[in-house]
Each structure stands twice: as structure tokens, then as C-alpha cells.
């Protein structure tokens, strides 16, 4: 993964090895600040919930949020996690960008307080 991403050349990238539930509790994960691109690629509902909980409050205005395994049923996996998460994050508004090969892309905007 490091080679494919040219990791050494991209100092802004963070790769954390391990299960989401463990990795998100590390000091290194705690140092991650603003996120401009988040790819949720865990297929399953539980890990998707963990990912969304982690990025809450870290997404910048204009961030891209990508889900890698988006089933058409709102009761499954990443889709279910997202649908349940949206009402819990009223500070965000999601603009649909596109859908291709089971991947969906949203632009994250901050809700106006007016």
C-alpha cells in the first residue's frame, strides 16, 4: 500500500495498521486533525460505524467522502451506517458527486447556521 500510494512523498497521508476499533484508539490516530478525503472501505456495518464516528468533527468543509462498497439497500453495510450517521451530524450537508462500480462520492459541506 505504501508503494502504490507513494507514501514517502506524501507527508500528509496517515496509514494505521490494524482493526478499526483498535487503530482509532492509538495516539497516532488521535493526532489526525482535519480530513479532506475519507474513503470508507470496510463493507460491513459495524466497522463503517466506527469509521464514521472517527471522522466526525474532523471533516473539513469541501471534504470528499467516498464509500467503496455501497449496496442499493439502505439496510446493509456502509449504506446503513451512513443513513444512520447523517441525522447525528447536523453540522454536515452532503452533496452527491457520483456513483460508479459500487462506489459513491459525496462532497461534505458545513451547514449554514442561518
Short mmCIF file of N, CA and C in Angstrom, two decimals:
data_model
loop_
_atom_site.label_atom_id
_atom_site.label_comp_id
_atom_site.label_asym_id
_atom_site.label_seq_id
_atom_site.Cartn_x
_atom_site.Cartn_y
_atom_site.Cartn_z
N UNK A 1 0.83 -1.19 0.00
CA UNK A 1 0.00 0.00 0.00
C UNK A 1 0.88 1.25 0.00
N UNK A 2 1.92 1.24 0.80
CA UNK A 2 2.80 2.41 0.86
C UNK A 2 3.42 2.71 -0.50
N UNK A 3 3.81 1.66 -1.21
CA UNK A 3 4.42 1.86 -2.53
C UNK A 3 3.41 2.41 -3.53
N UNK A 4 2.23 1.82 -3.56
CA UNK A 4 1.19 2.26 -4.50
C UNK A 4 0.81 3.73 -4.26
N UNK A 5 0.76 4.13 -3.01
CA UNK A 5 0.37 5.50 -2.67
C UNK A 5 1.53 6.49 -2.69
N UNK A 6 2.75 6.01 -3.02
CA UNK A 6 3.94 6.86 -2.93
C UNK A 6 4.00 7.53 -1.57
N UNK A 7 3.81 6.72 -0.55
CA UNK A 7 3.65 7.19 0.82
C UNK A 7 4.79 8.10 1.27
N UNK A 8 6.02 7.77 0.93
CA UNK A 8 7.17 8.56 1.37
C UNK A 8 7.14 9.99 0.83
N UNK A 9 6.47 10.18 -0.30
CA UNK A 9 6.40 11.50 -0.92
C UNK A 9 5.22 12.32 -0.42
N UNK A 10 4.31 11.70 0.30
CA UNK A 10 3.08 12.37 0.74
C UNK A 10 3.01 12.41 2.26
N UNK A 11 3.60 13.40 2.82
CA UNK A 11 3.70 13.51 4.28
C UNK A 11 2.36 13.75 4.96
N UNK A 12 1.35 14.14 4.19
CA UNK A 12 0.03 14.39 4.76
C UNK A 12 -0.81 13.12 4.90
N UNK A 13 -0.35 11.99 4.34
CA UNK A 13 -1.08 10.73 4.45
C UNK A 13 -0.78 10.04 5.77
N UNK A 14 -1.79 9.38 6.31
CA UNK A 14 -1.62 8.60 7.53
C UNK A 14 -2.15 7.20 7.27
N UNK A 15 -1.32 6.20 7.47
CA UNK A 15 -1.74 4.81 7.37
C UNK A 15 -1.61 4.17 8.74
N UNK A 16 -2.69 3.61 9.22
CA UNK A 16 -2.68 2.96 10.52
C UNK A 16 -3.06 1.50 10.33
N UNK A 17 -2.16 0.62 10.70
CA UNK A 17 -2.37 -0.81 10.54
C UNK A 17 -3.19 -1.35 11.70
N UNK A 18 -4.14 -2.23 11.39
CA UNK A 18 -4.90 -2.90 12.43
C UNK A 18 -6.40 -2.77 12.23
N UNK A 19 -7.14 -3.36 13.14
CA UNK A 19 -8.60 -3.27 13.12
C UNK A 19 -9.00 -1.84 13.42
N UNK A 20 -10.07 -1.39 12.80
CA UNK A 20 -10.52 -0.01 13.03
C UNK A 20 -10.70 0.26 14.52
N UNK A 21 -11.36 -0.65 15.22
CA UNK A 21 -11.66 -0.45 16.64
C UNK A 21 -10.41 -0.26 17.48
N UNK A 22 -9.29 -0.85 17.06
CA UNK A 22 -8.03 -0.70 17.78
C UNK A 22 -7.23 0.51 17.27
N UNK A 23 -7.17 0.65 15.95
CA UNK A 23 -6.35 1.71 15.35
C UNK A 23 -6.83 3.10 15.72
N UNK A 24 -8.13 3.28 15.79
CA UNK A 24 -8.67 4.61 16.08
C UNK A 24 -8.39 5.05 17.51
N UNK A 25 -7.99 4.13 18.37
CA UNK A 25 -7.70 4.46 19.78
C UNK A 25 -6.23 4.80 20.01
N UNK A 26 -5.39 4.69 18.97
CA UNK A 26 -3.96 4.92 19.15
C UNK A 26 -3.66 6.41 19.25
N UNK A 27 -2.51 6.72 19.83
CA UNK A 27 -2.07 8.11 19.93
C UNK A 27 -1.88 8.70 18.53
N UNK A 28 -1.37 7.91 17.60
CA UNK A 28 -1.16 8.39 16.24
C UNK A 28 -2.48 8.80 15.59
N UNK A 29 -3.52 8.01 15.80
CA UNK A 29 -4.83 8.35 15.25
C UNK A 29 -5.38 9.62 15.92
N UNK A 30 -5.12 9.75 17.20
CA UNK A 30 -5.59 10.93 17.92
C UNK A 30 -4.97 12.22 17.43
N UNK A 31 -3.81 12.12 16.79
CA UNK A 31 -3.13 13.30 16.26
C UNK A 31 -3.68 13.75 14.91
N UNK A 32 -4.50 12.91 14.29
CA UNK A 32 -5.06 13.27 12.98
C UNK A 32 -6.05 14.40 13.18
N UNK A 33 -5.81 15.47 12.47
CA UNK A 33 -6.69 16.63 12.58
C UNK A 33 -7.71 16.65 11.46
N UNK A 34 -7.67 17.70 10.69
CA UNK A 34 -8.64 17.91 9.62
C UNK A 34 -8.46 16.88 8.50
N UNK A 35 -9.58 16.32 8.05
CA UNK A 35 -9.57 15.32 6.98
C UNK A 35 -10.23 15.92 5.75
N UNK A 36 -9.51 15.86 4.63
CA UNK A 36 -10.02 16.42 3.37
C UNK A 36 -10.55 15.33 2.44
N UNK A 37 -10.09 14.10 2.62
CA UNK A 37 -10.57 12.97 1.82
C UNK A 37 -10.67 11.76 2.74
N UNK A 38 -11.84 11.16 2.79
CA UNK A 38 -12.04 9.96 3.60
C UNK A 38 -12.66 8.88 2.73
N UNK A 39 -12.01 7.74 2.71
CA UNK A 39 -12.52 6.57 1.97
C UNK A 39 -12.92 5.52 2.99
N UNK A 40 -14.21 5.23 3.04
CA UNK A 40 -14.72 4.19 3.93
C UNK A 40 -14.80 2.91 3.09
N UNK A 41 -13.94 1.96 3.41
CA UNK A 41 -13.85 0.72 2.62
C UNK A 41 -13.79 -0.45 3.58
N UNK A 42 -14.94 -0.75 4.19
CA UNK A 42 -14.96 -1.85 5.14
C UNK A 42 -16.13 -2.79 4.93
N UNK A 43 -16.96 -2.55 3.95
CA UNK A 43 -18.05 -3.44 3.55
C UNK A 43 -19.13 -3.61 4.62
N UNK A 44 -18.73 -3.85 5.83
CA UNK A 44 -19.66 -4.24 6.89
C UNK A 44 -20.15 -3.04 7.69
N UNK A 45 -21.34 -3.19 8.24
CA UNK A 45 -21.98 -2.14 9.00
C UNK A 45 -21.16 -1.69 10.22
N UNK A 46 -20.78 -2.61 11.08
CA UNK A 46 -20.09 -2.26 12.33
C UNK A 46 -18.81 -1.46 12.10
N UNK A 47 -17.91 -1.94 11.28
CA UNK A 47 -16.70 -1.16 11.02
C UNK A 47 -16.98 0.18 10.34
N UNK A 48 -18.01 0.24 9.50
CA UNK A 48 -18.37 1.51 8.86
C UNK A 48 -18.81 2.52 9.91
N UNK A 49 -19.56 2.07 10.90
CA UNK A 49 -19.98 2.94 12.01
C UNK A 49 -18.75 3.49 12.72
N UNK A 50 -17.77 2.62 12.99
CA UNK A 50 -16.55 3.05 13.67
C UNK A 50 -15.81 4.11 12.85
N UNK A 51 -15.73 3.92 11.55
CA UNK A 51 -15.06 4.89 10.68
C UNK A 51 -15.77 6.24 10.70
N UNK A 52 -17.09 6.20 10.58
CA UNK A 52 -17.85 7.45 10.57
C UNK A 52 -17.76 8.17 11.91
N UNK A 53 -17.78 7.42 12.99
CA UNK A 53 -17.61 8.04 14.31
C UNK A 53 -16.25 8.72 14.41
N UNK A 54 -15.22 8.09 13.86
CA UNK A 54 -13.87 8.64 13.93
C UNK A 54 -13.74 9.93 13.13
N UNK A 55 -14.34 10.00 11.96
CA UNK A 55 -14.17 11.19 11.12
C UNK A 55 -15.10 12.34 11.53
N UNK A 56 -16.08 12.05 12.37
CA UNK A 56 -16.98 13.11 12.84
C UNK A 56 -16.18 14.20 13.54
N UNK A 57 -16.39 15.42 13.13
CA UNK A 57 -15.66 16.55 13.71
C UNK A 57 -14.30 16.79 13.09
N UNK A 58 -13.86 15.88 12.22
CA UNK A 58 -12.56 16.04 11.57
C UNK A 58 -12.68 16.44 10.10
N UNK A 59 -13.84 16.27 9.51
CA UNK A 59 -14.01 16.57 8.09
C UNK A 59 -13.99 18.08 7.85
N UNK A 60 -13.21 18.50 6.87
CA UNK A 60 -13.16 19.92 6.54
C UNK A 60 -14.29 20.27 5.57
N UNK A 61 -14.61 21.53 5.50
CA UNK A 61 -15.61 21.99 4.56
C UNK A 61 -15.07 21.76 3.14
N UNK A 62 -15.82 21.02 2.34
CA UNK A 62 -15.38 20.68 1.00
C UNK A 62 -14.71 19.32 0.90
N UNK A 63 -14.63 18.61 2.01
CA UNK A 63 -14.01 17.27 2.01
C UNK A 63 -14.77 16.33 1.07
N UNK A 64 -14.07 15.34 0.57
CA UNK A 64 -14.68 14.29 -0.23
C UNK A 64 -14.81 13.06 0.65
N UNK A 65 -16.02 12.52 0.68
CA UNK A 65 -16.31 11.30 1.44
C UNK A 65 -16.70 10.23 0.44
N UNK A 66 -15.93 9.15 0.41
CA UNK A 66 -16.16 8.07 -0.54
C UNK A 66 -16.47 6.78 0.22
N UNK A 67 -17.47 6.07 -0.27
CA UNK A 67 -17.78 4.74 0.26
C UNK A 67 -17.47 3.75 -0.85
N UNK A 68 -16.68 2.73 -0.53
CA UNK A 68 -16.21 1.79 -1.55
C UNK A 68 -17.20 0.67 -1.84
N UNK A 69 -18.07 0.37 -0.92
CA UNK A 69 -19.00 -0.76 -1.09
C UNK A 69 -20.41 -0.30 -0.74
N UNK A 70 -21.07 0.33 -1.69
CA UNK A 70 -22.37 0.96 -1.45
C UNK A 70 -23.47 0.11 -2.04
N UNK A 71 -24.13 -0.73 -1.23
CA UNK A 71 -25.24 -1.52 -1.76
C UNK A 71 -26.46 -0.62 -1.96
N UNK A 72 -27.35 -1.06 -2.81
CA UNK A 72 -28.55 -0.27 -3.07
C UNK A 72 -29.55 -0.31 -1.92
N UNK A 73 -29.40 -1.24 -1.01
CA UNK A 73 -30.33 -1.37 0.11
C UNK A 73 -29.84 -0.54 1.30
N UNK A 74 -30.69 0.32 1.81
CA UNK A 74 -30.33 1.17 2.93
C UNK A 74 -30.24 0.42 4.24
N UNK A 75 -30.48 -0.88 4.21
CA UNK A 75 -30.43 -1.70 5.43
C UNK A 75 -29.15 -2.52 5.52
N UNK A 76 -28.18 -2.26 4.63
CA UNK A 76 -26.96 -3.06 4.59
C UNK A 76 -25.69 -2.22 4.69
N UNK A 77 -24.70 -2.77 5.36
CA UNK A 77 -23.33 -2.29 5.35
C UNK A 77 -23.11 -0.81 5.47
N UNK A 78 -22.24 -0.31 4.58
CA UNK A 78 -21.84 1.09 4.62
C UNK A 78 -23.03 2.02 4.40
N UNK A 79 -23.98 1.60 3.57
CA UNK A 79 -25.15 2.43 3.31
C UNK A 79 -25.96 2.63 4.58
N UNK A 80 -26.20 1.55 5.30
CA UNK A 80 -26.96 1.64 6.55
C UNK A 80 -26.23 2.53 7.56
N UNK A 81 -24.92 2.34 7.69
CA UNK A 81 -24.14 3.15 8.62
C UNK A 81 -24.25 4.63 8.27
N UNK A 82 -24.15 4.96 6.99
CA UNK A 82 -24.24 6.35 6.56
C UNK A 82 -25.63 6.92 6.84
N UNK A 83 -26.66 6.18 6.50
CA UNK A 83 -28.03 6.66 6.69
C UNK A 83 -28.34 6.91 8.17
N UNK A 84 -27.76 6.12 9.05
CA UNK A 84 -27.96 6.34 10.49
C UNK A 84 -27.09 7.48 11.02
N UNK A 85 -25.96 7.71 10.37
CA UNK A 85 -25.00 8.72 10.82
C UNK A 85 -25.46 10.13 10.46
N UNK A 86 -26.04 10.30 9.28
CA UNK A 86 -26.42 11.63 8.79
C UNK A 86 -27.24 12.43 9.81
N UNK A 87 -28.28 11.87 10.43
CA UNK A 87 -29.03 12.67 11.41
C UNK A 87 -28.21 13.05 12.66
N UNK A 88 -27.14 12.31 12.93
CA UNK A 88 -26.31 12.58 14.11
C UNK A 88 -25.25 13.65 13.84
N UNK A 89 -25.11 14.07 12.56
CA UNK A 89 -24.09 15.07 12.22
C UNK A 89 -24.74 16.24 11.48
N UNK A 90 -25.61 16.98 12.19
CA UNK A 90 -26.33 18.07 11.53
C UNK A 90 -25.41 19.20 11.05
N UNK A 91 -24.16 19.19 11.50
CA UNK A 91 -23.22 20.22 11.05
C UNK A 91 -22.78 20.00 9.61
N UNK A 92 -23.04 18.81 9.07
CA UNK A 92 -22.63 18.49 7.71
C UNK A 92 -23.83 18.43 6.77
N UNK A 93 -23.57 18.80 5.53
CA UNK A 93 -24.51 18.62 4.44
C UNK A 93 -23.75 17.83 3.37
N UNK A 94 -24.40 16.90 2.72
CA UNK A 94 -23.74 16.02 1.77
C UNK A 94 -24.26 16.25 0.37
N UNK A 95 -23.35 16.62 -0.52
CA UNK A 95 -23.69 16.84 -1.92
C UNK A 95 -23.23 15.62 -2.72
N UNK A 96 -24.16 14.99 -3.41
CA UNK A 96 -23.84 13.82 -4.22
C UNK A 96 -22.94 14.25 -5.38
N UNK A 97 -21.83 13.54 -5.54
CA UNK A 97 -20.91 13.81 -6.66
C UNK A 97 -21.10 12.77 -7.76
N UNK A 98 -21.11 11.48 -7.36
CA UNK A 98 -21.24 10.46 -8.38
C UNK A 98 -21.23 9.06 -7.80
N UNK A 99 -21.55 8.11 -8.67
CA UNK A 99 -21.61 6.71 -8.30
C UNK A 99 -21.05 5.89 -9.45
N UNK A 100 -20.08 5.02 -9.15
CA UNK A 100 -19.51 4.16 -10.18
C UNK A 100 -18.98 2.88 -9.53
N UNK A 101 -19.34 1.76 -10.12
CA UNK A 101 -18.83 0.46 -9.65
C UNK A 101 -18.99 0.25 -8.15
N UNK A 102 -20.16 0.50 -7.61
CA UNK A 102 -20.49 0.31 -6.20
C UNK A 102 -19.82 1.32 -5.29
N UNK A 103 -19.20 2.34 -5.86
CA UNK A 103 -18.57 3.40 -5.07
C UNK A 103 -19.41 4.67 -5.21
N UNK A 104 -19.61 5.34 -4.09
CA UNK A 104 -20.37 6.59 -4.11
C UNK A 104 -19.51 7.69 -3.49
N UNK A 105 -19.66 8.89 -4.03
CA UNK A 105 -18.85 10.03 -3.62
C UNK A 105 -19.76 11.19 -3.21
N UNK A 106 -19.41 11.81 -2.08
CA UNK A 106 -20.12 12.98 -1.60
C UNK A 106 -19.11 14.09 -1.32
N UNK A 107 -19.53 15.34 -1.55
CA UNK A 107 -18.77 16.48 -1.05
C UNK A 107 -19.42 16.87 0.26
N UNK A 108 -18.61 17.09 1.27
CA UNK A 108 -19.10 17.44 2.60
C UNK A 108 -19.03 18.96 2.74
N UNK A 109 -20.15 19.54 3.10
CA UNK A 109 -20.21 20.98 3.32
C UNK A 109 -20.71 21.23 4.74
N UNK A 110 -20.29 22.33 5.31
CA UNK A 110 -20.80 22.71 6.62
C UNK A 110 -22.16 23.36 6.46
N UNK A 111 -23.07 23.00 7.33
CA UNK A 111 -24.40 23.60 7.30
C UNK A 111 -24.29 25.06 7.72
N UNK A 112 -25.03 25.88 7.06
CA UNK A 112 -25.10 27.28 7.43
C UNK A 112 -25.95 27.41 8.69
N UNK A 113 -25.54 28.28 9.59
CA UNK A 113 -26.29 28.47 10.84
C UNK A 113 -27.42 29.48 10.66
N UNK A 114 -27.61 29.97 9.45
CA UNK A 114 -28.67 30.97 9.19
C UNK A 114 -29.94 30.30 8.79
#
